[in-house]
Amino acid sequence: VIAALIFIQFSFMCSWSVLETITSPLASDEFNWHVQECNLLFTFGGLVSLLAYVAFVVASKWVQDRYLILYALVVCFIGLMLMIDWTKLLWFPEWIYLPPYVNRFVAG
């Protein structure tokens, strides 16, 4: 079970690496952001990652590793889903309210 969770975590990290590669052009096209805004986004993301790492180190003293890995997978999945612009899909129902895409993108 742990090996499977580690493999899935590795897959999510690869998707985040791809996302980091396309973030600057995507943010430039979608939000008219420049290098400064993208740098702030990555800096804030790095700080959040550092805080999450510290939280996991502290939590690992009381919580089993498999639950921490599972929690990380859920958070990564939610983050990736927030970064998709669902309103551009043709089948997206118009009655569902979503916050502006820029807010979901930054939160993701």
PDB file of N, CA and C in Angstrom:
ATOM      1  N   VAL A   1       0.830  -1.187   0.000  1.00  0.00           N
ATOM      2  CA  VAL A   1       0.000   0.000   0.000  1.00  0.00           C
ATOM      3  C   VAL A   1       0.879   1.257   0.000  1.00  0.00           C
ATOM      4  N   ILE A   2       1.908   1.264   0.843  1.00  0.00           N
ATOM      5  CA  ILE A   2       2.764   2.452   0.924  1.00  0.00           C
ATOM      6  C   ILE A   2       3.509   2.656  -0.388  1.00  0.00           C
ATOM      7  N   ALA A   3       3.964   1.572  -1.024  1.00  0.00           N
ATOM      8  CA  ALA A   3       4.655   1.709  -2.307  1.00  0.00           C
ATOM      9  C   ALA A   3       3.729   2.306  -3.362  1.00  0.00           C
ATOM     10  N   ALA A   4       2.463   1.888  -3.354  1.00  0.00           N
ATOM     11  CA  ALA A   4       1.501   2.442  -4.306  1.00  0.00           C
ATOM     12  C   ALA A   4       1.260   3.925  -4.041  1.00  0.00           C
ATOM     13  N   LEU A   5       1.145   4.301  -2.773  1.00  0.00           N
ATOM     14  CA  LEU A   5       0.947   5.711  -2.442  1.00  0.00           C
ATOM     15  C   LEU A   5       2.161   6.556  -2.812  1.00  0.00           C
ATOM     16  N   ILE A   6       3.353   6.000  -2.620  1.00  0.00           N
ATOM     17  CA  ILE A   6       4.566   6.729  -3.000  1.00  0.00           C
ATOM     18  C   ILE A   6       4.617   6.900  -4.519  1.00  0.00           C
ATOM     19  N   PHE A   7       4.232   5.873  -5.275  1.00  0.00           N
ATOM     20  CA  PHE A   7       4.200   5.989  -6.732  1.00  0.00           C
ATOM     21  C   PHE A   7       3.187   7.044  -7.174  1.00  0.00           C
ATOM     22  N   ILE A   8       2.033   7.046  -6.557  1.00  0.00           N
ATOM     23  CA  ILE A   8       1.013   8.048  -6.899  1.00  0.00           C
ATOM     24  C   ILE A   8       1.511   9.441  -6.539  1.00  0.00           C
ATOM     25  N   GLN A   9       2.170   9.571  -5.394  1.00  0.00           N
ATOM     26  CA  GLN A   9       2.736  10.861  -4.995  1.00  0.00           C
ATOM     27  C   GLN A   9       3.779  11.315  -6.018  1.00  0.00           C
ATOM     28  N   PHE A  10       4.602  10.404  -6.493  1.00  0.00           N
ATOM     29  CA  PHE A  10       5.588  10.732  -7.520  1.00  0.00           C
ATOM     30  C   PHE A  10       4.887  11.220  -8.788  1.00  0.00           C
ATOM     31  N   SER A  11       3.790  10.568  -9.155  1.00  0.00           N
ATOM     32  CA  SER A  11       3.040  10.990 -10.343  1.00  0.00           C
ATOM     33  C   SER A  11       2.489  12.399 -10.175  1.00  0.00           C
ATOM     34  N   PHE A  12       1.961  12.700  -8.992  1.00  0.00           N
ATOM     35  CA  PHE A  12       1.464  14.044  -8.734  1.00  0.00           C
ATOM     36  C   PHE A  12       2.595  15.067  -8.793  1.00  0.00           C
ATOM     37  N   MET A  13       3.750  14.721  -8.263  1.00  0.00           N
ATOM     38  CA  MET A  13       4.873  15.657  -8.303  1.00  0.00           C
ATOM     39  C   MET A  13       5.325  15.909  -9.742  1.00  0.00           C
ATOM     40  N   CYS A  14       5.245  14.890 -10.585  1.00  0.00           N
ATOM     41  CA  CYS A  14       5.567  15.103 -12.001  1.00  0.00           C
ATOM     42  C   CYS A  14       4.561  16.056 -12.641  1.00  0.00           C
ATOM     43  N   SER A  15       3.293  15.923 -12.299  1.00  0.00           N
ATOM     44  CA  SER A  15       2.292  16.836 -12.857  1.00  0.00           C
ATOM     45  C   SER A  15       2.535  18.256 -12.369  1.00  0.00           C
ATOM     46  N   TRP A  16       2.975  18.408 -11.119  1.00  0.00           N
ATOM     47  CA  TRP A  16       3.292  19.747 -10.620  1.00  0.00           C
ATOM     48  C   TRP A  16       4.499  20.317 -11.346  1.00  0.00           C
ATOM     49  N   SER A  17       5.474  19.477 -11.696  1.00  0.00           N
ATOM     50  CA  SER A  17       6.640  19.956 -12.441  1.00  0.00           C
ATOM     51  C   SER A  17       6.231  20.469 -13.821  1.00  0.00           C
ATOM     52  N   VAL A  18       5.346  19.724 -14.472  1.00  0.00           N
ATOM     53  CA  VAL A  18       4.833  20.178 -15.765  1.00  0.00           C
ATOM     54  C   VAL A  18       4.072  21.482 -15.592  1.00  0.00           C
ATOM     55  N   LEU A  19       3.297  21.584 -14.543  1.00  0.00           N
ATOM     56  CA  LEU A  19       2.531  22.798 -14.298  1.00  0.00           C
ATOM     57  C   LEU A  19       3.445  23.987 -14.053  1.00  0.00           C
ATOM     58  N   GLU A  20       4.535  23.773 -13.344  1.00  0.00           N
ATOM     59  CA  GLU A  20       5.485  24.865 -13.121  1.00  0.00           C
ATOM     60  C   GLU A  20       6.093  25.336 -14.432  1.00  0.00           C
ATOM     61  N   THR A  21       6.237  24.419 -15.391  1.00  0.00           N
ATOM     62  CA  THR A  21       6.803  24.784 -16.681  1.00  0.00           C
ATOM     63  C   THR A  21       5.841  25.652 -17.487  1.00  0.00           C
ATOM     64  N   ILE A  22       4.550  25.357 -17.410  1.00  0.00           N
ATOM     65  CA  ILE A  22       3.590  26.090 -18.237  1.00  0.00           C
ATOM     66  C   ILE A  22       2.917  27.247 -17.508  1.00  0.00           C
ATOM     67  N   THR A  23       3.212  27.441 -16.233  1.00  0.00           N
ATOM     68  CA  THR A  23       2.517  28.480 -15.469  1.00  0.00           C
ATOM     69  C   THR A  23       2.769  29.870 -16.018  1.00  0.00           C
ATOM     70  N   SER A  24       4.005  30.198 -16.316  1.00  0.00           N
ATOM     71  CA  SER A  24       4.304  31.559 -16.785  1.00  0.00           C
ATOM     72  C   SER A  24       3.590  31.890 -18.089  1.00  0.00           C
ATOM     73  N   PRO A  25       3.665  31.037 -19.127  1.00  0.00           N
ATOM     74  CA  PRO A  25       2.920  31.364 -20.348  1.00  0.00           C
ATOM     75  C   PRO A  25       1.407  31.366 -20.139  1.00  0.00           C
ATOM     76  N   LEU A  26       0.917  30.442 -19.308  1.00  0.00           N
ATOM     77  CA  LEU A  26      -0.517  30.386 -19.041  1.00  0.00           C
ATOM     78  C   LEU A  26      -0.992  31.641 -18.323  1.00  0.00           C
ATOM     79  N   ALA A  27      -0.265  32.054 -17.291  1.00  0.00           N
ATOM     80  CA  ALA A  27      -0.641  33.251 -16.541  1.00  0.00           C
ATOM     81  C   ALA A  27      -0.524  34.497 -17.411  1.00  0.00           C
ATOM     82  N   SER A  28       0.436  34.518 -18.300  1.00  0.00           N
ATOM     83  CA  SER A  28       0.586  35.649 -19.205  1.00  0.00           C
ATOM     84  C   SER A  28      -0.606  35.741 -20.159  1.00  0.00           C
ATOM     85  N   ASP A  29      -1.034  34.603 -20.700  1.00  0.00           N
ATOM     86  CA  ASP A  29      -2.164  34.598 -21.629  1.00  0.00           C
ATOM     87  C   ASP A  29      -3.501  34.837 -20.940  1.00  0.00           C
ATOM     88  N   GLU A  30      -3.733  34.152 -19.821  1.00  0.00           N
ATOM     89  CA  GLU A  30      -5.038  34.210 -19.162  1.00  0.00           C
ATOM     90  C   GLU A  30      -5.246  35.476 -18.335  1.00  0.00           C
ATOM     91  N   PHE A  31      -4.203  35.932 -17.632  1.00  0.00           N
ATOM     92  CA  PHE A  31      -4.372  37.013 -16.656  1.00  0.00           C
ATOM     93  C   PHE A  31      -3.568  38.260 -16.995  1.00  0.00           C
ATOM     94  N   ASN A  32      -2.832  38.221 -18.113  1.00  0.00           N
ATOM     95  CA  ASN A  32      -1.974  39.335 -18.511  1.00  0.00           C
ATOM     96  C   ASN A  32      -0.923  39.624 -17.431  1.00  0.00           C
ATOM     97  N   TRP A  33      -0.409  38.571 -16.816  1.00  0.00           N
ATOM     98  CA  TRP A  33       0.627  38.709 -15.801  1.00  0.00           C
ATOM     99  C   TRP A  33       1.988  38.838 -16.483  1.00  0.00           C
ATOM    100  N   HIS A  34       2.914  39.459 -15.776  1.00  0.00           N
ATOM    101  CA  HIS A  34       4.284  39.599 -16.254  1.00  0.00           C
ATOM    102  C   HIS A  34       5.195  38.777 -15.342  1.00  0.00           C
ATOM    103  N   VAL A  35       6.484  38.905 -15.548  1.00  0.00           N
ATOM    104  CA  VAL A  35       7.454  38.101 -14.803  1.00  0.00           C
ATOM    105  C   VAL A  35       7.327  38.339 -13.298  1.00  0.00           C
ATOM    106  N   GLN A  36       7.104  39.578 -12.896  1.00  0.00           N
ATOM    107  CA  GLN A  36       7.025  39.901 -11.462  1.00  0.00           C
ATOM    108  C   GLN A  36       5.886  39.148 -10.775  1.00  0.00           C
ATOM    109  N   GLU A  37       4.719  39.130 -11.388  1.00  0.00           N
ATOM    110  CA  GLU A  37       3.583  38.432 -10.787  1.00  0.00           C
ATOM    111  C   GLU A  37       3.838  36.930 -10.708  1.00  0.00           C
ATOM    112  N   CYS A  38       4.431  36.358 -11.753  1.00  0.00           N
ATOM    113  CA  CYS A  38       4.746  34.922 -11.741  1.00  0.00           C
ATOM    114  C   CYS A  38       5.785  34.607 -10.669  1.00  0.00           C
ATOM    115  N   ASN A  39       6.773  35.478 -10.517  1.00  0.00           N
ATOM    116  CA  ASN A  39       7.769  35.271  -9.465  1.00  0.00           C
ATOM    117  C   ASN A  39       7.134  35.301  -8.083  1.00  0.00           C
ATOM    118  N   LEU A  40       6.194  36.216  -7.875  1.00  0.00           N
ATOM    119  CA  LEU A  40       5.496  36.264  -6.586  1.00  0.00           C
ATOM    120  C   LEU A  40       4.686  34.996  -6.347  1.00  0.00           C
ATOM    121  N   LEU A  41       4.059  34.505  -7.393  1.00  0.00           N
ATOM    122  CA  LEU A  41       3.287  33.264  -7.273  1.00  0.00           C
ATOM    123  C   LEU A  41       4.195  32.105  -6.874  1.00  0.00           C
ATOM    124  N   PHE A  42       5.346  31.972  -7.527  1.00  0.00           N
ATOM    125  CA  PHE A  42       6.271  30.889  -7.202  1.00  0.00           C
ATOM    126  C   PHE A  42       6.886  31.076  -5.818  1.00  0.00           C
ATOM    127  N   THR A  43       7.179  32.313  -5.444  1.00  0.00           N
ATOM    128  CA  THR A  43       7.736  32.564  -4.112  1.00  0.00           C
ATOM    129  C   THR A  43       6.734  32.179  -3.035  1.00  0.00           C
ATOM    130  N   PHE A  44       5.479  32.596  -3.207  1.00  0.00           N
ATOM    131  CA  PHE A  44       4.444  32.238  -2.246  1.00  0.00           C
ATOM    132  C   PHE A  44       4.240  30.726  -2.208  1.00  0.00           C
ATOM    133  N   GLY A  45       4.262  30.089  -3.386  1.00  0.00           N
ATOM    134  CA  GLY A  45       4.139  28.626  -3.433  1.00  0.00           C
ATOM    135  C   GLY A  45       5.266  27.927  -2.714  1.00  0.00           C
ATOM    136  N   GLY A  46       6.478  28.473  -2.830  1.00  0.00           N
ATOM    137  CA  GLY A  46       7.617  27.901  -2.105  1.00  0.00           C
ATOM    138  C   GLY A  46       7.462  28.036  -0.605  1.00  0.00           C
ATOM    139  N   LEU A  47       6.956  29.180  -0.162  1.00  0.00           N
ATOM    140  CA  LEU A  47       6.718  29.369   1.275  1.00  0.00           C
ATOM    141  C   LEU A  47       5.660  28.411   1.796  1.00  0.00           C
ATOM    142  N   VAL A  48       4.599  28.219   1.013  1.00  0.00           N
ATOM    143  CA  VAL A  48       3.551  27.281   1.414  1.00  0.00           C
ATOM    144  C   VAL A  48       4.109  25.862   1.468  1.00  0.00           C
ATOM    145  N   SER A  49       4.954  25.509   0.510  1.00  0.00           N
ATOM    146  CA  SER A  49       5.575  24.181   0.516  1.00  0.00           C
ATOM    147  C   SER A  49       6.469  23.990   1.732  1.00  0.00           C
ATOM    148  N   LEU A  50       7.210  25.018   2.092  1.00  0.00           N
ATOM    149  CA  LEU A  50       8.073  24.947   3.264  1.00  0.00           C
ATOM    150  C   LEU A  50       7.246  24.766   4.539  1.00  0.00           C
ATOM    151  N   LEU A  51       6.159  25.516   4.654  1.00  0.00           N
ATOM    152  CA  LEU A  51       5.279  25.361   5.824  1.00  0.00           C
ATOM    153  C   LEU A  51       4.651  23.972   5.862  1.00  0.00           C
ATOM    154  N   ALA A  52       4.261  23.465   4.701  1.00  0.00           N
ATOM    155  CA  ALA A  52       3.684  22.121   4.652  1.00  0.00           C
ATOM    156  C   ALA A  52       4.719  21.076   5.053  1.00  0.00           C
ATOM    157  N   TYR A  53       5.960  21.248   4.619  1.00  0.00           N
ATOM    158  CA  TYR A  53       7.024  20.316   4.998  1.00  0.00           C
ATOM    159  C   TYR A  53       7.224  20.305   6.507  1.00  0.00           C
ATOM    160  N   VAL A  54       7.280  21.471   7.105  1.00  0.00           N
ATOM    161  CA  VAL A  54       7.452  21.551   8.561  1.00  0.00           C
ATOM    162  C   VAL A  54       6.252  20.912   9.265  1.00  0.00           C
ATOM    163  N   ALA A  55       5.056  21.186   8.766  1.00  0.00           N
ATOM    164  CA  ALA A  55       3.856  20.605   9.372  1.00  0.00           C
ATOM    165  C   ALA A  55       3.878  19.080   9.279  1.00  0.00           C
ATOM    166  N   PHE A  56       4.352  18.540   8.145  1.00  0.00           N
ATOM    167  CA  PHE A  56       4.411  17.091   7.995  1.00  0.00           C
ATOM    168  C   PHE A  56       5.470  16.476   8.900  1.00  0.00           C
ATOM    169  N   VAL A  57       6.591  17.163   9.080  1.00  0.00           N
ATOM    170  CA  VAL A  57       7.620  16.651   9.989  1.00  0.00           C
ATOM    171  C   VAL A  57       7.074  16.578  11.411  1.00  0.00           C
ATOM    172  N   VAL A  58       6.380  17.619  11.825  1.00  0.00           N
ATOM    173  CA  VAL A  58       5.800  17.630  13.172  1.00  0.00           C
ATOM    174  C   VAL A  58       4.689  16.587  13.283  1.00  0.00           C
ATOM    175  N   ALA A  59       3.823  16.519  12.272  1.00  0.00           N
ATOM    176  CA  ALA A  59       2.692  15.581  12.322  1.00  0.00           C
ATOM    177  C   ALA A  59       3.145  14.128  12.246  1.00  0.00           C
ATOM    178  N   SER A  60       4.309  13.872  11.642  1.00  0.00           N
ATOM    179  CA  SER A  60       4.756  12.487  11.498  1.00  0.00           C
ATOM    180  C   SER A  60       5.086  11.831  12.837  1.00  0.00           C
ATOM    181  N   LYS A  61       5.193  12.624  13.873  1.00  0.00           N
ATOM    182  CA  LYS A  61       5.441  12.059  15.199  1.00  0.00           C
ATOM    183  C   LYS A  61       4.180  11.419  15.777  1.00  0.00           C
ATOM    184  N   TRP A  62       3.010  11.844  15.316  1.00  0.00           N
ATOM    185  CA  TRP A  62       1.750  11.342  15.859  1.00  0.00           C
ATOM    186  C   TRP A  62       0.886  10.613  14.836  1.00  0.00           C
ATOM    187  N   VAL A  63       1.140  10.843  13.542  1.00  0.00           N
ATOM    188  CA  VAL A  63       0.297  10.272  12.489  1.00  0.00           C
ATOM    189  C   VAL A  63       1.143   9.324  11.652  1.00  0.00           C
ATOM    190  N   GLN A  64       0.552   8.198  11.270  1.00  0.00           N
ATOM    191  CA  GLN A  64       1.268   7.233  10.434  1.00  0.00           C
ATOM    192  C   GLN A  64       1.572   7.849   9.070  1.00  0.00           C
ATOM    193  N   ASP A  65       2.690   7.407   8.480  1.00  0.00           N
ATOM    194  CA  ASP A  65       3.128   7.956   7.202  1.00  0.00           C
ATOM    195  C   ASP A  65       2.101   7.756   6.094  1.00  0.00           C
ATOM    196  N   ARG A  66       1.436   6.620   6.081  1.00  0.00           N
ATOM    197  CA  ARG A  66       0.470   6.362   5.001  1.00  0.00           C
ATOM    198  C   ARG A  66      -0.674   7.371   5.026  1.00  0.00           C
ATOM    199  N   TYR A  67      -1.072   7.816   6.209  1.00  0.00           N
ATOM    200  CA  TYR A  67      -2.139   8.822   6.281  1.00  0.00           C
ATOM    201  C   TYR A  67      -1.638  10.201   5.850  1.00  0.00           C
ATOM    202  N   LEU A  68      -0.390  10.492   6.149  1.00  0.00           N
ATOM    203  CA  LEU A  68       0.185  11.763   5.697  1.00  0.00           C
ATOM    204  C   LEU A  68       0.321  11.784   4.175  1.00  0.00           C
ATOM    205  N   ILE A  69       0.746  10.662   3.599  1.00  0.00           N
ATOM    206  CA  ILE A  69       0.860  10.576   2.145  1.00  0.00           C
ATOM    207  C   ILE A  69      -0.516  10.696   1.506  1.00  0.00           C
ATOM    208  N   LEU A  70      -1.501  10.026   2.078  1.00  0.00           N
ATOM    209  CA  LEU A  70      -2.857  10.110   1.546  1.00  0.00           C
ATOM    210  C   LEU A  70      -3.395  11.539   1.632  1.00  0.00           C
ATOM    211  N   TYR A  71      -3.145  12.199   2.745  1.00  0.00           N
ATOM    212  CA  TYR A  71      -3.568  13.592   2.898  1.00  0.00           C
ATOM    213  C   TYR A  71      -2.886  14.470   1.849  1.00  0.00           C
ATOM    214  N   ALA A  72      -1.596  14.270   1.627  1.00  0.00           N
ATOM    215  CA  ALA A  72      -0.868  15.053   0.624  1.00  0.00           C
ATOM    216  C   ALA A  72      -1.441  14.819  -0.771  1.00  0.00           C
ATOM    217  N   LEU A  73      -1.810  13.581  -1.073  1.00  0.00           N
ATOM    218  CA  LEU A  73      -2.407  13.278  -2.374  1.00  0.00           C
ATOM    219  C   LEU A  73      -3.735  13.999  -2.557  1.00  0.00           C
ATOM    220  N   VAL A  74      -4.551  14.001  -1.528  1.00  0.00           N
ATOM    221  CA  VAL A  74      -5.853  14.680  -1.609  1.00  0.00           C
ATOM    222  C   VAL A  74      -5.663  16.174  -1.823  1.00  0.00           C
ATOM    223  N   VAL A  75      -4.746  16.772  -1.083  1.00  0.00           N
ATOM    224  CA  VAL A  75      -4.491  18.208  -1.223  1.00  0.00           C
ATOM    225  C   VAL A  75      -3.941  18.525  -2.615  1.00  0.00           C
ATOM    226  N   CYS A  76      -3.024  17.693  -3.122  1.00  0.00           N
ATOM    227  CA  CYS A  76      -2.488  17.901  -4.474  1.00  0.00           C
ATOM    228  C   CYS A  76      -3.582  17.781  -5.525  1.00  0.00           C
ATOM    229  N   PHE A  77      -4.448  16.803  -5.367  1.00  0.00           N
ATOM    230  CA  PHE A  77      -5.535  16.617  -6.331  1.00  0.00           C
ATOM    231  C   PHE A  77      -6.473  17.829  -6.319  1.00  0.00           C
ATOM    232  N   ILE A  78      -6.824  18.302  -5.148  1.00  0.00           N
ATOM    233  CA  ILE A  78      -7.697  19.482  -5.056  1.00  0.00           C
ATOM    234  C   ILE A  78      -7.009  20.697  -5.688  1.00  0.00           C
ATOM    235  N   GLY A  79      -5.714  20.863  -5.420  1.00  0.00           N
ATOM    236  CA  GLY A  79      -4.975  21.972  -6.020  1.00  0.00           C
ATOM    237  C   GLY A  79      -4.955  21.905  -7.533  1.00  0.00           C
ATOM    238  N   LEU A  80      -4.737  20.711  -8.076  1.00  0.00           N
ATOM    239  CA  LEU A  80      -4.746  20.563  -9.531  1.00  0.00           C
ATOM    240  C   LEU A  80      -6.127  20.834 -10.116  1.00  0.00           C
ATOM    241  N   MET A  81      -7.173  20.397  -9.435  1.00  0.00           N
ATOM    242  CA  MET A  81      -8.527  20.635  -9.934  1.00  0.00           C
ATOM    243  C   MET A  81      -8.893  22.126  -9.896  1.00  0.00           C
ATOM    244  N   LEU A  82      -8.371  22.848  -8.921  1.00  0.00           N
ATOM    245  CA  LEU A  82      -8.627  24.286  -8.846  1.00  0.00           C
ATOM    246  C   LEU A  82      -7.961  25.036 -10.000  1.00  0.00           C
ATOM    247  N   MET A  83      -6.875  24.498 -10.521  1.00  0.00           N
ATOM    248  CA  MET A  83      -6.135  25.199 -11.555  1.00  0.00           C
ATOM    249  C   MET A  83      -6.715  24.985 -12.952  1.00  0.00           C
ATOM    250  N   ILE A  84      -7.727  24.155 -13.071  1.00  0.00           N
ATOM    251  CA  ILE A  84      -8.385  23.939 -14.364  1.00  0.00           C
ATOM    252  C   ILE A  84      -9.488  24.978 -14.524  1.00  0.00           C
ATOM    253  N   ASP A  85      -9.532  25.579 -15.689  1.00  0.00           N
ATOM    254  CA  ASP A  85     -10.610  26.529 -15.979  1.00  0.00           C
ATOM    255  C   ASP A  85     -11.814  25.748 -16.499  1.00  0.00           C
ATOM    256  N   TRP A  86     -12.645  25.316 -15.583  1.00  0.00           N
ATOM    257  CA  TRP A  86     -13.782  24.459 -15.916  1.00  0.00           C
ATOM    258  C   TRP A  86     -14.805  25.170 -16.786  1.00  0.00           C
ATOM    259  N   THR A  87     -14.876  26.487 -16.703  1.00  0.00           N
ATOM    260  CA  THR A  87     -15.898  27.228 -17.460  1.00  0.00           C
ATOM    261  C   THR A  87     -15.628  27.215 -18.957  1.00  0.00           C
ATOM    262  N   LYS A  88     -14.422  26.864 -19.389  1.00  0.00           N
ATOM    263  CA  LYS A  88     -14.125  26.797 -20.819  1.00  0.00           C
ATOM    264  C   LYS A  88     -14.536  25.468 -21.439  1.00  0.00           C
ATOM    265  N   LEU A  89     -14.925  24.525 -20.618  1.00  0.00           N
ATOM    266  CA  LEU A  89     -15.381  23.244 -21.137  1.00  0.00           C
ATOM    267  C   LEU A  89     -16.809  23.387 -21.648  1.00  0.00           C
ATOM    268  N   LEU A  90     -17.089  22.780 -22.765  1.00  0.00           N
ATOM    269  CA  LEU A  90     -18.406  22.930 -23.385  1.00  0.00           C
ATOM    270  C   LEU A  90     -19.515  22.296 -22.554  1.00  0.00           C
ATOM    271  N   TRP A  91     -19.199  21.281 -21.794  1.00  0.00           N
ATOM    272  CA  TRP A  91     -20.225  20.568 -21.036  1.00  0.00           C
ATOM    273  C   TRP A  91     -20.412  21.102 -19.627  1.00  0.00           C
ATOM    274  N   PHE A  92     -19.719  22.159 -19.265  1.00  0.00           N
ATOM    275  CA  PHE A  92     -19.824  22.685 -17.905  1.00  0.00           C
ATOM    276  C   PHE A  92     -21.189  23.344 -17.706  1.00  0.00           C
ATOM    277  N   PRO A  93     -21.949  22.928 -16.679  1.00  0.00           N
ATOM    278  CA  PRO A  93     -23.271  23.526 -16.454  1.00  0.00           C
ATOM    279  C   PRO A  93     -23.151  24.978 -15.984  1.00  0.00           C
ATOM    280  N   GLU A  94     -23.934  25.849 -16.584  1.00  0.00           N
ATOM    281  CA  GLU A  94     -23.853  27.277 -16.275  1.00  0.00           C
ATOM    282  C   GLU A  94     -24.457  27.626 -14.924  1.00  0.00           C
ATOM    283  N   TRP A  95     -25.261  26.758 -14.354  1.00  0.00           N
ATOM    284  CA  TRP A  95     -25.904  27.070 -13.077  1.00  0.00           C
ATOM    285  C   TRP A  95     -24.959  26.890 -11.893  1.00  0.00           C
ATOM    286  N   ILE A  96     -23.799  26.284 -12.116  1.00  0.00           N
ATOM    287  CA  ILE A  96     -22.826  26.112 -11.035  1.00  0.00           C
ATOM    288  C   ILE A  96     -21.976  27.370 -10.947  1.00  0.00           C
ATOM    289  N   TYR A  97     -21.936  27.953  -9.746  1.00  0.00           N
ATOM    290  CA  TYR A  97     -21.130  29.152  -9.548  1.00  0.00           C
ATOM    291  C   TYR A  97     -19.709  28.773  -9.156  1.00  0.00           C
ATOM    292  N   LEU A  98     -18.760  29.368  -9.824  1.00  0.00           N
ATOM    293  CA  LEU A  98     -17.355  29.208  -9.464  1.00  0.00           C
ATOM    294  C   LEU A  98     -16.751  30.592  -9.263  1.00  0.00           C
ATOM    295  N   PRO A  99     -15.869  30.737  -8.301  1.00  0.00           N
ATOM    296  CA  PRO A  99     -15.170  32.018  -8.150  1.00  0.00           C
ATOM    297  C   PRO A  99     -14.374  32.324  -9.417  1.00  0.00           C
ATOM    298  N   PRO A 100     -13.931  33.554  -9.588  1.00  0.00           N
ATOM    299  CA  PRO A 100     -13.141  33.881 -10.783  1.00  0.00           C
ATOM    300  C   PRO A 100     -11.934  32.955 -10.922  1.00  0.00           C
ATOM    301  N   TYR A 101     -11.589  32.678 -12.168  1.00  0.00           N
ATOM    302  CA  TYR A 101     -10.521  31.715 -12.451  1.00  0.00           C
ATOM    303  C   TYR A 101      -9.198  32.131 -11.833  1.00  0.00           C
ATOM    304  N   VAL A 102      -8.891  33.414 -11.823  1.00  0.00           N
ATOM    305  CA  VAL A 102      -7.615  33.853 -11.250  1.00  0.00           C
ATOM    306  C   VAL A 102      -7.535  33.491  -9.768  1.00  0.00           C
ATOM    307  N   ASN A 103      -8.632  33.588  -9.035  1.00  0.00           N
ATOM    308  CA  ASN A 103      -8.645  33.219  -7.610  1.00  0.00           C
ATOM    309  C   ASN A 103      -8.435  31.720  -7.441  1.00  0.00           C
ATOM    310  N   ARG A 104      -9.103  30.931  -8.265  1.00  0.00           N
ATOM    311  CA  ARG A 104      -8.927  29.476  -8.167  1.00  0.00           C
ATOM    312  C   ARG A 104      -7.525  29.059  -8.585  1.00  0.00           C
ATOM    313  N   PHE A 105      -6.979  29.731  -9.607  1.00  0.00           N
ATOM    314  CA  PHE A 105      -5.634  29.414 -10.084  1.00  0.00           C
ATOM    315  C   PHE A 105      -4.601  29.682  -8.992  1.00  0.00           C
ATOM    316  N   VAL A 106      -4.697  30.824  -8.350  1.00  0.00           N
ATOM    317  CA  VAL A 106      -3.740  31.163  -7.291  1.00  0.00           C
ATOM    318  C   VAL A 106      -3.916  30.244  -6.084  1.00  0.00           C
ATOM    319  N   ALA A 107      -5.155  29.926  -5.738  1.00  0.00           N
ATOM    320  CA  ALA A 107      -5.402  29.031  -4.611  1.00  0.00           C
ATOM    321  C   ALA A 107      -4.895  27.624  -4.910  1.00  0.00           C
ATOM    322  N   GLY A 108      -5.001  27.197  -6.151  1.00  0.00           N
ATOM    323  CA  GLY A 108      -4.531  25.868  -6.531  1.00  0.00           C
ATOM    324  C   GLY A 108      -3.047  25.778  -6.426  1.00  0.00           C
TER     325      GLY A 108
END
